[in-house]
């Protein structure tokens, strides 16, 4: 059970933000417009010193959030991209065998004891993201991206690292975090994550933003698009999301569309413009057909 | 409420109510929730909601339940709505409708919340003796009839458009979205009214009692057979990821096999880091299996809700697997794979189209498993191979015709695996005309009443 001292400790280690408003303001400066729920959860993750597990559809800015936090906190972003078959050697650390062999051949007349203590030293250790994030005093943001793609065994490894923030290298001893990194895990729910991992994290679901927030995002990412057109773009995307398509358009698609309209020089959204550029928003032919039918695009 | 005072007591009561709704919350999470509440303060309700959700929830699917329980334990206000400035409470029905129309047109969230509170207060009260009185969302909505405002709001918007005549055609395009948008806002208002009514009743009877009775379950715990339209839409969203999961489950092969043939190229490549000594032999990857899926679905009226769900599942599976063949039956079997292919754009009408276009009934229209299975084994045996996996979806109610387990046995012998998903609860199997146990002796039969059960089932299925 954690005591309040533990938390104070964690806060001292992280403690990048003083209030929810500050989170919102500073993320906005970095070009990330956070919804109230996002700002609150980031603040809590920072305050309680707990890892943050983010789920949500593709393209709503899960990875972006980690990058923005790193930027405003002045921290280094350490990224572990998960994929099927990622293992300890890729996630934690690995000995540099080739260099060790060279070292052994170079020192031919040394005694075995000397060589042994030498080749298992820091110099021959290849730190992978998890170890990198723990070592050193400078602030870091550890981004574990698409954790659902990794195998179940890796989750076990993460449990150990995320609960104690320490890694044991048998030859060197235990490396303990002097300063806890701000940890962000993202998942697209390709696989159900284990309950144990979920329990160690704060959970945040980023869905599609509210109309008003999305308009602000579009204005930020595609300046130059006039206000009325921005509003129409967001409204149409909102209608598309309500349609139950194979792949609902995400914020990334909204921004792409806004930029496309900018490039096309369209000043209003009418049928011909929508029909020509619908492919930017919808990525499946059947979705395009369905949307065209529902929006009466052919009824001209 | 017992156990502690003030905020701590509220929180533990809240956590207990969540647990009763099937959300698994441990002590560690409660402590975190307390810390979060302390850090955030109680001034901003939405922040508190976000903070508690972050610490207590682990899945987005639990969010609707969480929100309902949160509204009960951390209500927006206490007591009857306070009259604001000029307006006097209680308002009359027409006045409420006027204001609601204005709020809907302007998408004014604050005004809608205010109106919901006033509407429940003036239209929703029933009973007078203490103990039997209360507030009813149903009665409020029946009297207020917000759905009838749609035309009026739209007309109002159009008028506003004409006043600002200068705009050219562009605005007209987004106008066709307006109807759907207003409809969604009205739906939102109905939700607000329901929340408000629950809050008022909870003040009278205590939040614990209301949380137990009046909170709607999450979609994955709703019975297929009794799901209504809104829940079916919700189910649709839950079923698609399940189909994907089933697909990976069936296609899974142990990638890093313990035995197998050495992959020479990759072993030598790997040995470079150990000075050319092959310390770790690399085995050749197995090709992922490509299962062939055969679905045999009962589409008769007795399982209408389930058949709807079946169609959702079939559709979703069809997107995931390259080789799926779908057969439907009532008392005669017909292949409907093509219909499903064509029906992608319009999944809702699919089951009615199957009944109309495929030959699934003969002579009468009640289901007959024996004949259907016999026909399937006889005519469509070519669809089965030692690599195919068969799912039978149906309630095994034979209408007192012979069950013909022999035919099912023949199907089982030709296919690799056969699973039977039964939408009835296990205790109802073998009652009346159900031949569940006759079939269960031949193949594995599973109770599959809710999306949650289907999910658990998929997790348990053996890999092919």
XYZ file of C-alpha atoms in Angstrom:
764
model
C 0.000 0.000 0.000
C 1.323 3.398 -0.870
C 1.531 6.007 1.825
C 1.328 9.719 1.403
C 5.090 9.903 1.751
C 5.498 7.670 -1.260
C 3.351 10.011 -3.230
C 5.199 13.051 -2.042
C 8.313 11.267 -3.191
C 6.813 10.582 -6.587
C 5.674 14.161 -6.855
C 9.138 15.370 -6.096
C 10.476 13.096 -8.780
C 8.003 14.137 -11.449
C 6.192 17.346 -10.538
C 6.228 19.153 -13.842
C 2.912 20.913 -13.336
C 1.290 22.850 -10.510
C -2.346 22.819 -11.604
C -4.730 21.506 -14.234
C -4.974 24.952 -15.782
C -1.229 25.073 -16.118
C -1.224 21.714 -17.913
C -3.827 22.991 -20.347
C -2.058 26.278 -20.979
C 1.404 24.820 -21.439
C 0.229 21.982 -23.683
C -1.576 24.557 -25.792
C 1.681 26.488 -26.157
C 3.280 23.322 -27.473
C 0.515 23.032 -30.066
C -1.553 20.381 -28.301
C -5.098 21.425 -27.448
C -6.165 19.174 -24.594
C -9.755 18.478 -23.581
C -10.499 19.014 -19.873
C -10.401 15.237 -19.274
C -7.000 14.926 -20.931
C -5.539 17.856 -19.000
C -6.901 16.549 -15.698
C -5.532 13.072 -16.239
C -2.099 14.301 -17.312
C -1.988 16.457 -14.188
C -2.905 13.486 -11.998
C -0.383 11.185 -13.659
C 2.267 13.776 -12.968
C 1.074 14.402 -9.432
C 0.603 10.769 -8.376
C 3.666 9.586 -10.267
C 1.739 6.835 -12.013
C 2.076 5.640 -15.595
C -0.624 6.809 -17.971
C -2.337 4.276 -20.218
C -4.000 5.922 -23.196
C -6.498 4.139 -25.414
C -8.550 5.404 -28.287
C -9.057 5.174 -32.024
C -6.120 5.805 -34.343
C -5.358 9.403 -35.145
C -6.733 11.195 -32.088
C -3.311 12.239 -30.833
C -2.251 9.597 -28.307
C 1.407 9.631 -29.304
C 1.256 13.389 -29.884
C 0.251 13.884 -26.261
C 3.398 12.143 -25.023
C 5.517 14.247 -27.341
C 3.824 17.446 -26.202
C 4.307 16.569 -22.530
C 7.991 15.929 -23.185
C 8.294 19.262 -24.926
C 6.649 21.364 -22.234
C 8.420 19.554 -19.403
C 11.771 20.073 -21.088
C 12.265 16.327 -20.871
C 13.903 13.898 -23.235
C 11.465 11.605 -25.021
C 12.513 7.958 -24.830
C 10.390 5.835 -27.110
C 9.861 2.098 -27.071
C 7.922 1.057 -30.128
C 6.326 -2.304 -29.439
C 5.806 -4.933 -32.080
C 5.172 -8.628 -32.170
C 8.325 -10.340 -30.943
C 9.899 -7.394 -29.116
C 11.949 -8.891 -26.290
C 14.115 -8.066 -23.325
C 17.151 -7.436 -25.496
C 15.226 -4.777 -27.437
C 13.327 -3.283 -24.534
C 15.721 -3.389 -21.581
C 19.413 -3.909 -22.275
C 21.848 -6.091 -24.160
C 25.556 -6.837 -23.810
C 27.645 -5.701 -26.733
C 29.079 -9.133 -27.588
C 31.209 -8.007 -30.486
C 32.892 -5.321 -28.419
C 33.423 -7.759 -25.549
C 35.140 -10.204 -27.910
C 37.402 -7.435 -29.188
C 38.262 -6.489 -25.619
C 39.175 -10.085 -24.785
C 41.395 -10.468 -27.835
C 43.060 -7.101 -27.171
C 44.090 -7.921 -23.619
C 45.752 -11.305 -24.213
C 48.068 -11.388 -21.217
C 45.551 -10.271 -18.624
C 44.243 -12.639 -15.983
C 40.664 -13.861 -16.346
C 39.484 -11.915 -13.263
C 40.651 -8.622 -14.692
C 39.009 -9.289 -18.019
C 35.777 -10.434 -16.480
C 35.260 -7.388 -14.309
C 36.122 -5.220 -17.267
C 33.909 -6.685 -19.972
C 30.820 -6.597 -17.781
C 31.036 -2.895 -17.113
C 28.964 0.036 -18.273
C 31.097 0.448 -21.346
C 29.845 -2.808 -22.852
C 26.227 -2.373 -21.926
C 23.801 -1.353 -24.636
C 20.958 0.397 -22.852
C 17.583 -0.024 -24.523
C 14.651 2.347 -23.928
C 13.417 1.027 -20.567
C 16.879 1.179 -18.997
C 17.662 4.508 -20.646
C 14.541 6.028 -19.178
C 15.505 4.983 -15.671
C 19.154 5.951 -15.676
C 20.402 9.486 -15.204
C 19.041 12.508 -13.425
C 17.678 14.501 -16.328
C 13.873 14.519 -16.733
C 12.496 12.022 -19.226
C 9.233 11.007 -20.760
C 9.046 7.301 -21.527
C 6.646 6.523 -24.348
C 5.733 2.857 -24.726
C 3.889 2.935 -28.007
C 1.285 0.382 -29.108
C 1.830 -1.825 -26.105
C -0.987 -4.085 -27.339
C 1.218 -5.273 -30.203
C 3.815 -6.734 -27.838
C 3.613 -10.291 -26.545
C 2.244 -11.130 -23.130
C 5.730 -11.833 -21.738
C 6.791 -8.252 -22.344
C 3.877 -7.109 -20.240
C 5.371 -9.019 -17.322
C 8.624 -7.191 -17.869
C 6.816 -3.852 -17.926
C 5.025 -4.652 -14.669
C 8.351 -4.941 -12.916
C 9.799 -1.788 -14.405
C 6.667 0.331 -13.976
C 5.885 -0.565 -10.389
C 9.359 -0.199 -8.878
C 11.149 1.826 -11.515
C 14.189 -0.356 -11.193
C 16.011 -2.822 -13.397
C 18.350 -5.552 -12.272
C 21.341 -6.386 -14.422
C 22.870 -9.482 -12.807
C 26.492 -8.507 -13.504
C 26.106 -4.871 -12.497
C 23.502 -4.823 -9.775
C 20.221 -2.996 -9.534
C 19.694 0.271 -11.337
C 17.107 2.363 -9.557
C 15.474 5.450 -10.991
C 16.858 8.559 -9.382
C 14.151 10.520 -11.028
C 10.980 8.820 -12.139
C 10.208 9.318 -15.785
C 6.736 10.401 -16.849
C 5.457 7.195 -18.446
C 2.893 7.048 -21.242
C 1.612 3.783 -22.696
C -0.582 3.800 -25.765
C -2.803 1.028 -27.022
C -5.120 0.498 -29.971
C -6.816 -2.424 -28.234
C -5.639 -5.018 -30.761
C -5.307 -7.289 -27.758
C -6.833 -7.068 -24.326
C -4.135 -5.882 -21.937
C -3.788 -7.787 -18.702
C -5.690 -6.555 -15.678
C -2.440 -6.338 -13.719
C -0.931 -3.839 -16.132
C -4.118 -1.792 -16.249
C -4.222 -1.605 -12.462
C -0.800 0.002 -12.323
C -1.776 2.785 -14.673
C -4.116 5.703 -14.772
C -6.528 5.081 -17.591
C -7.381 7.675 -20.191
C -9.599 7.151 -23.190
C -9.180 9.812 -25.831
C -12.214 9.768 -28.076
C -13.201 12.108 -30.851
C -13.175 15.681 -29.541
C -16.194 17.892 -29.024
C -17.201 20.055 -31.951
C -15.869 23.249 -30.423
C -12.478 21.743 -29.508
C -12.100 20.171 -32.917
C -12.726 23.537 -34.566
C -9.937 25.007 -32.483
C -7.637 22.150 -33.470
C -8.372 22.655 -37.151
C -7.799 26.383 -36.816
C -4.455 25.693 -35.181
C -3.261 23.085 -37.677
C -4.695 24.630 -40.806
C -4.628 28.370 -40.226
C -5.815 30.328 -43.229
C -9.001 28.317 -43.595
C -11.871 30.682 -42.961
C -14.027 30.272 -39.892
C -17.284 29.335 -41.615
C -15.581 26.677 -43.705
C -13.818 25.270 -40.640
C -17.157 24.984 -38.888
C -18.711 23.196 -41.873
C -15.797 20.777 -42.151
C -16.121 19.826 -38.503
C -19.880 19.435 -38.812
C -19.600 17.127 -41.818
C -16.969 15.021 -40.087
C -19.247 14.822 -37.050
C -22.056 13.564 -39.273
C -19.722 10.990 -40.851
C -18.768 9.683 -37.413
C -22.407 9.129 -36.565
C -22.803 6.964 -39.672
C -21.275 3.744 -38.397
C -18.588 3.334 -41.014
C -15.827 0.761 -41.147
C -13.294 3.401 -40.214
C -14.695 6.569 -38.713
C -12.671 9.654 -39.642
C -10.355 10.800 -36.885
C -8.924 14.193 -35.978
C -5.946 13.538 -38.222
C -8.351 13.083 -41.150
C -10.227 16.256 -40.281
C -6.979 18.204 -40.359
C -5.927 16.532 -43.615
C -9.239 17.437 -45.143
C -8.981 21.038 -43.994
C -5.513 21.267 -45.558
C -6.773 19.668 -48.767
C -9.561 22.232 -49.009
C -6.979 24.935 -48.438
C -4.865 23.536 -51.251
C -7.877 23.241 -53.544
C -8.687 26.846 -52.802
C -12.277 26.023 -51.896
C -14.070 28.794 -50.075
C -17.330 26.987 -49.361
C -18.221 23.364 -48.859
C -20.584 22.263 -51.616
C -21.459 18.958 -53.186
C -18.822 18.860 -55.869
C -16.037 19.787 -53.447
C -17.145 17.174 -50.945
C -17.459 14.496 -53.605
C -14.001 15.230 -54.978
C -12.245 15.272 -51.628
C -14.162 12.653 -49.649
C -11.330 10.196 -50.246
C -9.135 12.222 -47.905
C -11.481 11.581 -44.997
C -12.696 8.053 -45.715
C -10.266 5.257 -46.413
C -12.557 2.468 -47.619
C -14.468 2.455 -50.870
C -17.623 1.099 -49.206
C -17.470 3.890 -46.649
C -17.257 6.450 -49.427
C -20.263 4.873 -51.162
C -22.263 4.775 -47.951
C -21.432 8.343 -47.003
C -22.251 9.584 -50.491
C -25.631 7.898 -50.278
C -26.429 9.351 -46.871
C -25.280 12.848 -47.716
C -27.301 12.782 -50.956
C -24.231 13.632 -52.972
C -25.668 12.177 -56.161
C -29.079 13.783 -55.865
C -28.043 16.854 -57.829
C -24.262 5.859 4.076
C -21.848 4.310 6.503
C -18.092 4.037 6.829
C -16.338 7.329 7.349
C -17.630 10.815 6.971
C -17.604 13.475 4.300
C -15.635 12.868 1.142
C -14.125 9.557 2.211
C -17.587 8.178 2.971
C -18.953 9.415 -0.356
C -16.052 7.828 -2.201
C -16.359 4.443 -0.545
C -20.104 4.431 -1.192
C -19.418 5.355 -4.800
C -16.836 2.597 -5.168
C -19.202 0.079 -3.610
C -21.943 1.027 -6.066
C -19.496 0.622 -8.953
C -18.529 -2.834 -7.735
C -22.169 -3.819 -7.612
C -22.463 -2.825 -11.253
C -19.683 -5.247 -12.139
C -16.774 -2.791 -12.310
C -13.798 -4.342 -10.605
C -12.219 -1.786 -8.289
C -9.481 -2.736 -5.865
C -8.477 -1.031 -2.642
C -5.398 0.449 -4.288
C -7.575 2.177 -6.833
C -9.877 3.579 -4.146
C -6.853 5.065 -2.421
C -5.687 6.569 -5.700
C -9.171 7.970 -6.250
C -9.002 9.601 -2.832
C -5.620 11.119 -3.642
C -6.954 12.332 -6.970
C -9.961 13.951 -5.319
C -7.647 15.604 -2.831
C -5.349 16.894 -5.549
C -8.158 18.181 -7.751
C -10.513 19.538 -5.118
C -14.264 19.507 -5.413
C -14.682 22.880 -7.087
C -14.838 21.632 -10.666
C -17.215 18.695 -11.049
C -16.112 17.659 -14.537
C -12.481 17.565 -13.461
C -13.394 15.422 -10.496
C -15.286 13.112 -12.859
C -12.268 12.814 -15.163
C -9.924 12.249 -12.245
C -12.034 9.530 -10.659
C -12.540 7.861 -14.035
C -8.781 7.836 -14.619
C -8.089 6.167 -11.296
C -11.061 3.790 -11.018
C -11.762 2.616 -14.559
C -9.704 0.377 -16.758
C -11.906 0.103 -19.796
C -13.879 2.573 -21.824
C -16.821 0.148 -21.959
C -17.466 0.796 -18.274
C -17.760 4.521 -18.801
C -21.558 4.790 -19.237
C -22.148 2.956 -15.960
C -19.505 5.071 -14.270
C -21.127 8.297 -15.444
C -24.567 7.284 -14.204
C -23.267 6.276 -10.791
C -21.123 9.409 -10.587
C -24.169 11.593 -11.218
C -25.893 9.894 -8.308
C -23.102 10.223 -5.790
C -21.766 13.595 -6.867
C -24.971 15.344 -7.969
C -24.886 18.622 -9.831
C -26.990 20.406 -7.267
C -29.221 19.566 -4.338
C -32.973 19.890 -4.247
C -35.312 21.575 -6.684
C -33.831 23.870 -9.323
C -33.273 27.423 -8.147
C -35.263 29.978 -10.117
C -32.912 32.087 -12.155
C -33.582 35.808 -12.434
C -36.759 36.476 -14.360
C -38.075 32.934 -14.741
C -40.391 31.573 -12.115
C -40.669 27.904 -11.222
C -42.764 25.925 -11.956
C -42.818 26.798 -15.594
C -45.734 25.749 -17.738
C -45.285 23.135 -20.418
C -45.507 25.489 -23.403
C -42.963 27.844 -21.966
C -40.575 24.945 -21.372
C -41.023 23.801 -24.941
C -40.278 27.284 -26.285
C -37.108 27.546 -24.302
C -36.045 24.021 -25.165
C -36.496 24.775 -28.873
C -34.251 27.807 -28.500
C -31.624 25.832 -26.582
C -31.686 23.024 -29.158
C -31.241 25.460 -32.006
C -28.344 27.195 -30.301
C -26.770 23.977 -28.968
C -26.640 25.599 -25.542
C -25.534 22.828 -23.164
C -25.918 24.845 -19.983
C -29.456 25.900 -20.865
C -30.417 22.328 -21.698
C -29.204 21.070 -18.323
C -31.158 23.853 -16.633
C -34.277 22.998 -18.639
C -33.989 19.308 -17.840
C -33.967 20.147 -14.149
C -36.985 22.439 -14.480
C -38.882 19.969 -16.629
C -38.450 17.148 -14.147
C -39.432 19.470 -11.348
C -42.644 20.720 -12.901
C -43.738 17.795 -15.080
C -42.130 14.691 -13.623
C -43.449 14.544 -10.062
C -45.963 11.854 -9.114
C -47.600 10.590 -5.935
C -48.087 12.653 -2.831
C -47.764 10.421 0.199
C -44.170 10.399 1.366
C -42.538 7.099 0.456
C -44.577 6.508 -2.695
C -43.859 9.803 -4.421
C -41.034 10.424 -6.801
C -39.955 11.828 -10.132
C -40.305 10.008 -13.409
C -38.219 10.677 -16.486
C -40.725 8.755 -18.572
C -43.607 10.916 -17.423
C -41.595 14.110 -17.983
C -40.724 13.142 -21.532
C -44.262 11.951 -22.260
C -45.612 15.353 -21.272
C -42.853 17.447 -22.791
C -42.487 15.421 -26.001
C -39.151 16.948 -27.055
C -39.028 14.799 -30.208
C -41.916 16.803 -31.682
C -39.778 19.931 -31.577
C -37.582 18.765 -34.455
C -39.609 20.331 -37.259
C -40.005 23.561 -35.357
C -36.305 23.919 -34.606
C -35.425 23.180 -38.219
C -37.908 25.724 -39.489
C -36.465 28.276 -37.090
C -32.950 27.591 -38.331
C -34.014 27.902 -41.954
C -35.657 31.238 -41.276
C -32.493 32.481 -39.644
C -30.649 31.366 -42.762
C -32.919 33.350 -45.033
C -32.437 36.471 -42.966
C -28.720 36.237 -43.525
C -29.440 36.032 -47.231
C -26.019 37.103 -48.414
C -24.619 33.600 -48.047
C -24.574 31.589 -51.214
C -25.042 27.887 -51.793
C -22.293 26.677 -49.498
C -24.355 26.917 -46.373
C -27.090 24.852 -47.975
C -24.897 21.791 -48.016
C -24.324 21.607 -44.279
C -28.049 22.269 -43.772
C -28.844 18.691 -44.638
C -26.854 17.645 -41.587
C -28.976 19.809 -39.325
C -31.830 17.332 -38.871
C -29.510 14.606 -37.627
C -27.683 17.019 -35.378
C -30.894 18.231 -33.757
C -32.018 14.640 -33.332
C -28.786 13.860 -31.503
C -29.241 16.908 -29.277
C -32.763 15.796 -28.419
C -31.383 12.360 -27.553
C -28.860 14.111 -25.315
C -31.641 16.061 -23.636
C -33.505 12.831 -22.903
C -30.373 11.556 -21.192
C -30.192 14.722 -19.109
C -33.798 14.294 -18.017
C -33.180 10.669 -17.019
C -30.116 11.703 -15.005
C -32.005 14.500 -13.316
C -34.941 12.259 -12.390
C -32.568 9.688 -10.911
C -30.855 12.427 -8.925
C -34.142 13.688 -7.464
C -35.281 10.187 -6.545
C -31.907 9.386 -5.043
C -32.263 12.367 -2.718
C -35.419 10.830 -1.400
C -34.428 7.184 -1.231
C -30.629 7.314 -0.919
C -28.087 6.953 -3.693
C -27.187 3.371 -2.778
C -30.665 2.023 -3.468
C -31.043 3.860 -6.785
C -27.589 2.895 -7.998
C -28.541 -0.719 -7.481
C -31.830 -0.556 -9.371
C -31.867 2.245 -11.877
C -28.468 2.201 -13.550
C -28.565 0.674 -17.027
C -26.071 -2.155 -17.549
C -23.227 -1.863 -20.026
C -24.019 -3.027 -23.549
C -21.960 -6.170 -23.292
C -24.145 -7.437 -20.450
C -27.429 -6.995 -22.302
C -29.250 -10.146 -23.333
C -29.276 -10.593 -27.124
C -32.798 -11.931 -27.120
C -34.209 -8.891 -25.331
C -32.017 -6.117 -26.718
C -33.927 -3.155 -28.098
C -32.839 -1.033 -31.018
C -30.535 1.381 -29.228
C -28.788 -1.464 -27.494
C -28.376 -3.305 -30.778
C -26.563 -0.294 -32.178
C -24.363 -0.326 -29.127
C -23.784 -4.057 -29.569
C -22.744 -3.448 -33.121
C -19.828 -1.414 -31.832
C -18.815 -4.090 -29.313
C -19.066 -6.971 -31.735
C -16.625 -5.708 -34.326
C -13.518 -5.815 -32.101
C -14.657 -9.233 -30.892
C -14.680 -10.524 -34.438
C -11.178 -9.222 -34.903
C -10.124 -10.946 -31.730
C -11.691 -14.184 -32.858
C -9.850 -13.862 -36.145
C -6.457 -13.475 -34.483
C -7.322 -16.236 -32.074
C -8.127 -18.686 -34.817
C -5.177 -17.647 -36.942
C -2.717 -17.749 -34.065
C 0.087 -20.204 -34.255
C 2.882 -20.238 -31.842
C 5.308 -17.997 -33.659
C 8.389 -18.831 -31.705
C 8.023 -22.569 -31.782
C 10.114 -24.753 -29.516
C 10.622 -27.272 -32.282
C 10.900 -27.049 -36.010
C 13.415 -26.603 -38.768
C 16.454 -24.385 -38.384
C 16.420 -21.189 -40.392
C 20.055 -21.215 -41.506
C 20.225 -17.713 -42.905
C 18.840 -16.032 -39.807
C 20.910 -18.228 -37.461
C 24.130 -17.213 -39.187
C 23.045 -13.579 -39.216
C 22.296 -13.774 -35.501
C 25.630 -15.420 -34.721
C 27.514 -12.315 -35.861
C 26.938 -10.641 -32.519
C 28.568 -13.583 -30.743
C 31.640 -13.658 -32.954
C 30.327 -16.183 -35.415
C 29.402 -18.746 -32.795
C 25.736 -19.687 -33.289
C 24.616 -19.422 -29.691
C 20.929 -19.154 -30.417
C 19.543 -21.252 -33.223
C 16.713 -19.495 -34.992
C 13.825 -21.649 -36.071
C 11.900 -21.171 -39.227
C 8.679 -19.260 -38.746
C 5.567 -21.199 -39.317
C 3.116 -19.805 -41.732
C 0.109 -18.425 -39.923
C -2.816 -20.738 -40.329
C -5.627 -19.605 -42.529
C -8.765 -21.046 -41.106
C -11.811 -21.597 -43.208
C -14.905 -20.535 -41.443
C -18.382 -21.946 -41.958
C -21.304 -20.321 -40.200
C -24.663 -22.004 -39.908
C -27.259 -19.558 -38.609
C -30.816 -19.922 -37.429
C -32.687 -16.867 -38.753
C -36.180 -17.780 -37.561
C -38.471 -15.459 -35.608
C -37.993 -17.106 -32.214
C -34.412 -15.910 -32.099
C -35.034 -12.574 -33.842
C -32.863 -10.538 -31.490
C -30.146 -13.125 -31.681
C -30.423 -13.370 -35.443
C -29.833 -9.627 -35.633
C -26.743 -10.098 -33.557
C -25.735 -13.115 -35.621
C -25.847 -10.961 -38.709
C -23.622 -8.391 -37.033
C -21.152 -11.084 -36.102
C -21.271 -12.660 -39.530
C -20.697 -9.322 -41.183
C -17.808 -8.499 -38.909
C -16.250 -11.928 -39.402
C -16.670 -11.585 -43.109
C -14.482 -8.486 -43.008
C -11.797 -10.370 -41.105
C -11.570 -13.708 -42.841
C -10.928 -14.279 -46.470
C -12.697 -17.594 -46.496
C -16.064 -17.445 -44.849
C -19.118 -19.255 -46.064
C -22.403 -18.448 -44.458
C -25.496 -20.638 -44.506
C -28.833 -19.605 -43.103
C -31.774 -21.818 -42.234
C -35.217 -21.904 -40.772
C -36.271 -25.298 -41.971
C -34.256 -25.402 -45.161
C -30.619 -24.461 -45.716
C -29.389 -21.974 -48.259
C -26.038 -20.299 -48.773
C -26.180 -16.544 -48.169
C -22.514 -15.590 -48.546
C -23.265 -13.520 -51.635
C -26.126 -11.695 -49.979
C -23.832 -10.706 -47.158
C -21.249 -9.507 -49.610
C -23.793 -7.281 -51.317
C -25.363 -6.202 -48.059
C -22.380 -4.346 -46.698
C -23.802 -0.915 -47.299
C -27.014 -1.712 -45.453
C -26.494 -4.141 -42.569
C -29.829 -3.326 -40.901
C -31.910 -4.669 -43.751
C -29.816 -7.779 -44.137
C -31.879 -10.264 -42.173
C -35.100 -9.253 -43.887
C -33.395 -9.593 -47.267
C -32.172 -13.053 -46.364
C -35.694 -14.103 -45.433
C -36.994 -12.678 -48.708
C -34.336 -13.809 -51.169
C -32.790 -17.002 -49.840
C -34.638 -20.274 -49.694
C -34.636 -20.773 -45.948
C -38.212 -21.912 -45.466
C -40.254 -24.618 -47.083
C -43.969 -25.495 -46.621
C -44.152 -23.697 -43.268
C -42.184 -21.017 -41.461
C -41.180 -22.498 -38.119
C -37.698 -23.760 -37.555
C -36.767 -27.401 -38.011
C -33.194 -28.152 -37.049
C -33.295 -31.820 -38.006
C -34.269 -31.234 -41.613
C -31.969 -28.231 -41.971
C -28.948 -30.061 -40.587
C -29.712 -33.087 -42.718
C -29.902 -30.943 -45.815
C -26.691 -29.180 -44.936
C -24.795 -32.432 -44.403
C -26.151 -33.789 -47.645
C -25.951 -30.878 -50.050
C -23.206 -28.638 -48.714
C -20.726 -31.172 -47.388
C -18.265 -29.865 -49.972
C -17.982 -26.660 -47.952
C -16.315 -28.624 -45.163
C -12.697 -29.680 -45.030
C -10.343 -30.821 -42.276
C -9.251 -27.181 -41.953
C -12.675 -25.678 -41.520
C -14.171 -24.473 -38.329
C -17.964 -24.515 -38.048
C -20.059 -22.240 -35.856
C -23.713 -23.119 -35.400
C -25.738 -20.192 -34.081
C -29.190 -21.030 -32.763
C -31.374 -21.927 -29.783
C -31.793 -25.621 -30.689
C -35.584 -25.353 -30.452
C -36.777 -27.926 -32.930
C -40.554 -27.418 -32.680
C -40.839 -31.076 -31.678
C -39.398 -32.389 -34.910
C -36.700 -35.089 -34.757
C -33.360 -33.441 -33.894
C -31.359 -35.592 -36.351
C -28.136 -35.559 -34.316
C -26.736 -37.994 -36.877
C -26.427 -35.176 -39.421
C -24.584 -32.979 -36.941
C -22.231 -35.855 -36.223
C -21.509 -36.146 -39.937
C -20.714 -32.423 -40.042
C -18.443 -32.762 -37.045
C -16.543 -35.651 -38.588
C -15.809 -33.717 -41.749
C -14.787 -30.425 -40.117
C -11.933 -29.688 -37.799
C -14.004 -28.195 -35.008
C -17.672 -27.441 -34.480
C -18.890 -24.903 -31.926
C -22.512 -24.264 -31.105
C -23.458 -20.879 -29.654
C -26.809 -20.924 -27.883
C -28.457 -17.595 -26.967
C -30.562 -19.128 -24.191
C -29.488 -19.343 -20.594
C -28.224 -22.760 -19.653
C -31.068 -23.394 -17.256
C -33.552 -23.078 -20.127
C -31.837 -25.706 -22.243
C -33.904 -28.880 -22.659
C -37.063 -27.155 -21.485
C -40.017 -27.370 -23.859
C -38.984 -28.208 -27.407
C -35.266 -27.530 -26.905
C -32.981 -30.341 -28.015
C -29.899 -28.628 -26.629
C -28.417 -31.575 -24.781
C -28.892 -33.918 -27.733
C -26.700 -31.627 -29.803
C -24.403 -30.780 -26.898
C -23.442 -34.452 -26.738
C -22.161 -34.260 -30.284
C -20.487 -30.861 -30.363
C -19.344 -28.252 -27.845
C -22.287 -26.045 -26.988
C -21.791 -22.738 -25.243
C -24.211 -20.346 -23.660
C -23.803 -17.070 -25.507
C -26.354 -14.559 -24.283
C -24.351 -11.364 -24.112
C -21.402 -9.784 -25.808
C -19.424 -10.210 -22.590
C -20.023 -13.964 -22.719
C -19.015 -14.059 -26.352
C -15.809 -12.233 -25.481
C -14.966 -14.667 -22.695
C -15.802 -17.551 -24.993
C -13.473 -16.329 -27.711
C -10.731 -16.076 -25.122
C -11.202 -19.729 -24.232
C -11.512 -21.165 -27.726
C -8.707 -23.482 -28.629
C -6.458 -22.213 -31.371
C -6.961 -24.094 -34.572
